[in-house]
Amino acid sequence: MDLRCAWMLCVLCLVLTVQAFTQERFKEAVLEQLGLSEVPKLHESDLVDLVIPDHVKNKYMSMLKRQRVKRRALPSLAGILRGIPGHTGEVLYSDTTTRQKLMFDMEGRIPKNSEVTMAELKLFKKPLDRANLPAKQSHRPVSNARVSVYWVQQQHDGSNRTSLIDSRLVPIRESGWKSFDVTQAVHYWLRNKRREPMFLEVWIQGERLGSYASEMAKAVRFTSQDPKDKALGKPELVLHTLNLDDYGSPGDCREEAVLGKSTCCRQKHYISFRELPWAQHWILEPAGFQAYRCSGSCLQPPRALRRLGSGQRSCAVAGSSALPIIYLVKRGNHTEIEAAEFPNMVVERCSCVADG
């Protein structure tokens, strides 16, 4: 590791461990990690008709899945939600993408003092109707469609903003249940603390560029929440939770940590990219993340040991993990979309460390 890289990691660790967490320090750390001197000068017009390329989407999802550590110690089934029938059965078609809207009533579904460790969106793929297949042409065969799930955040001005949650290839000619990991979407919904339902969108696209792949993808049909859709197997949201009284995260802060009365622990600290003016148009994914930070007091060594060189002990980061992001890069008069993994962005463990 060269000195520049080591310095960047130290900056990121410092940002996470310092309690006086400021937007400016965080921005400086992100820019340094990307080798930029300033935030790219982007305008909302740069986001019009913006499409994340498949290779960037695949790289991001691969990094994201590596970072998802699911705690499955005796999880309990919180419920299987079958959605709210009605207008959410709407399916929109365009030249390249089929979009299906879903809505789930979450209010009161998650037990108190529990953590959602896993959430699965289960969609039933209808049997293939060969009448929907395009005429055979002299193209390279297409076997799959790209199915992506987005969380939809409704803005106060009535507009919507989406966040990529999961994406995978689905065989066009296979029917049956297909599962998608939407844990992150549920965490976003919980973070917003709104009483409204959770909205998702399912995008169906070709597995590669080209009109033939797009036409093949249009043959993929999932059952909807529309009462008029009489097909069996309505969309389901399956929630798994842990009772934190019995299986709380070791070392995580309880309420007394907020009052400064606890020993060293990991305290929740959420960073919303959508609420940071310098990041909201530049960082496309994720919408935000639980960074955590270290809080609390540490027992101090006896005076005799301190005289021998053992200094004050303070609560600091003992382990951290990376955060994958998708962001925009300005190159000349055009913008490009890239994916990167930021090291040391999420605090995993805290410990008491002696000064020096």
mmCIF file with all atom_site columns, N, CA, C and O in Angstrom, residues 11 20 101 135 175 202 289 292 329 333:
data_model
loop_
_atom_site.group_PDB
_atom_site.id
_atom_site.type_symbol
_atom_site.label_atom_id
_atom_site.label_alt_id
_atom_site.label_comp_id
_atom_site.label_asym_id
_atom_site.label_entity_id
_atom_site.label_seq_id
_atom_site.pdbx_PDB_ins_code
_atom_site.Cartn_x
_atom_site.Cartn_y
_atom_site.Cartn_z
_atom_site.occupancy
_atom_site.B_iso_or_equiv
_atom_site.pdbx_formal_charge
_atom_site.auth_seq_id
_atom_site.auth_comp_id
_atom_site.auth_asym_id
_atom_site.auth_atom_id
_atom_site.pdbx_PDB_model_num
ATOM 1  N N  . VAL A 1 11  ? -7.843  9.080   6.540   1.00 0.00 ? 11  VAL A N  1
ATOM 2  C CA . VAL A 1 11  ? -8.837  10.165  6.499   1.00 0.00 ? 11  VAL A CA 1
ATOM 3  C C  . VAL A 1 11  ? -10.231 9.605   6.687   1.00 0.00 ? 11  VAL A C  1
ATOM 4  O O  . VAL A 1 11  ? -11.041 10.123  7.458   1.00 0.00 ? 11  VAL A O  1
ATOM 5  N N  . ALA A 1 20  ? -17.558 14.805  16.202  1.00 0.00 ? 20  ALA A N  1
ATOM 6  C CA . ALA A 1 20  ? -18.051 16.019  15.558  1.00 0.00 ? 20  ALA A CA 1
ATOM 7  C C  . ALA A 1 20  ? -18.077 15.790  14.049  1.00 0.00 ? 20  ALA A C  1
ATOM 8  O O  . ALA A 1 20  ? -17.298 16.353  13.296  1.00 0.00 ? 20  ALA A O  1
ATOM 9  N N  . LYS A 1 101 ? -45.489 -1.547  -11.059 1.00 0.00 ? 101 LYS A N  1
ATOM 10 C CA . LYS A 1 101 ? -45.506 -0.884  -9.762  1.00 0.00 ? 101 LYS A CA 1
ATOM 11 C C  . LYS A 1 101 ? -46.109 -1.791  -8.700  1.00 0.00 ? 101 LYS A C  1
ATOM 12 O O  . LYS A 1 101 ? -47.099 -2.482  -8.936  1.00 0.00 ? 101 LYS A O  1
ATOM 13 N N  . ALA A 1 135 ? -40.585 -12.513 -33.893 1.00 0.00 ? 135 ALA A N  1
ATOM 14 C CA . ALA A 1 135 ? -40.253 -13.486 -34.937 1.00 0.00 ? 135 ALA A CA 1
ATOM 15 C C  . ALA A 1 135 ? -38.766 -13.788 -34.893 1.00 0.00 ? 135 ALA A C  1
ATOM 16 O O  . ALA A 1 135 ? -37.934 -12.915 -34.623 1.00 0.00 ? 135 ALA A O  1
ATOM 17 N N  . SER A 1 175 ? -41.030 -20.565 -15.846 1.00 0.00 ? 175 SER A N  1
ATOM 18 C CA . SER A 1 175 ? -42.065 -19.941 -15.027 1.00 0.00 ? 175 SER A CA 1
ATOM 19 C C  . SER A 1 175 ? -41.857 -20.331 -13.577 1.00 0.00 ? 175 SER A C  1
ATOM 20 O O  . SER A 1 175 ? -41.038 -21.188 -13.253 1.00 0.00 ? 175 SER A O  1
ATOM 21 N N  . VAL A 1 202 ? -40.604 -2.769  -10.457 1.00 0.00 ? 202 VAL A N  1
ATOM 22 C CA . VAL A 1 202 ? -39.884 -3.869  -11.088 1.00 0.00 ? 202 VAL A CA 1
ATOM 23 C C  . VAL A 1 202 ? -39.651 -3.493  -12.545 1.00 0.00 ? 202 VAL A C  1
ATOM 24 O O  . VAL A 1 202 ? -40.606 -3.230  -13.279 1.00 0.00 ? 202 VAL A O  1
ATOM 25 N N  . PHE A 1 289 ? -26.843 5.459   3.806   1.00 0.00 ? 289 PHE A N  1
ATOM 26 C CA . PHE A 1 289 ? -26.322 4.244   4.446   1.00 0.00 ? 289 PHE A CA 1
ATOM 27 C C  . PHE A 1 289 ? -26.167 4.465   5.940   1.00 0.00 ? 289 PHE A C  1
ATOM 28 O O  . PHE A 1 289 ? -26.028 5.589   6.416   1.00 0.00 ? 289 PHE A O  1
ATOM 29 N N  . TYR A 1 292 ? -22.846 4.258   11.235  1.00 0.00 ? 292 TYR A N  1
ATOM 30 C CA . TYR A 1 292 ? -22.532 4.029   12.640  1.00 0.00 ? 292 TYR A CA 1
ATOM 31 C C  . TYR A 1 292 ? -21.354 4.913   13.068  1.00 0.00 ? 292 TYR A C  1
ATOM 32 O O  . TYR A 1 292 ? -20.645 5.490   12.239  1.00 0.00 ? 292 TYR A O  1
ATOM 33 N N  . VAL A 1 329 ? -19.478 11.047  -13.257 1.00 0.00 ? 329 VAL A N  1
ATOM 34 C CA . VAL A 1 329 ? -18.196 11.692  -13.511 1.00 0.00 ? 329 VAL A CA 1
ATOM 35 C C  . VAL A 1 329 ? -18.365 12.605  -14.717 1.00 0.00 ? 329 VAL A C  1
ATOM 36 O O  . VAL A 1 329 ? -18.912 12.191  -15.747 1.00 0.00 ? 329 VAL A O  1
ATOM 37 N N  . ASN A 1 333 ? -17.748 17.630  -22.013 1.00 0.00 ? 333 ASN A N  1
ATOM 38 C CA . ASN A 1 333 ? -19.140 18.058  -22.098 1.00 0.00 ? 333 ASN A CA 1
ATOM 39 C C  . ASN A 1 333 ? -20.131 16.929  -21.834 1.00 0.00 ? 333 ASN A C  1
ATOM 40 O O  . ASN A 1 333 ? -21.327 17.105  -22.015 1.00 0.00 ? 333 ASN A O  1
#
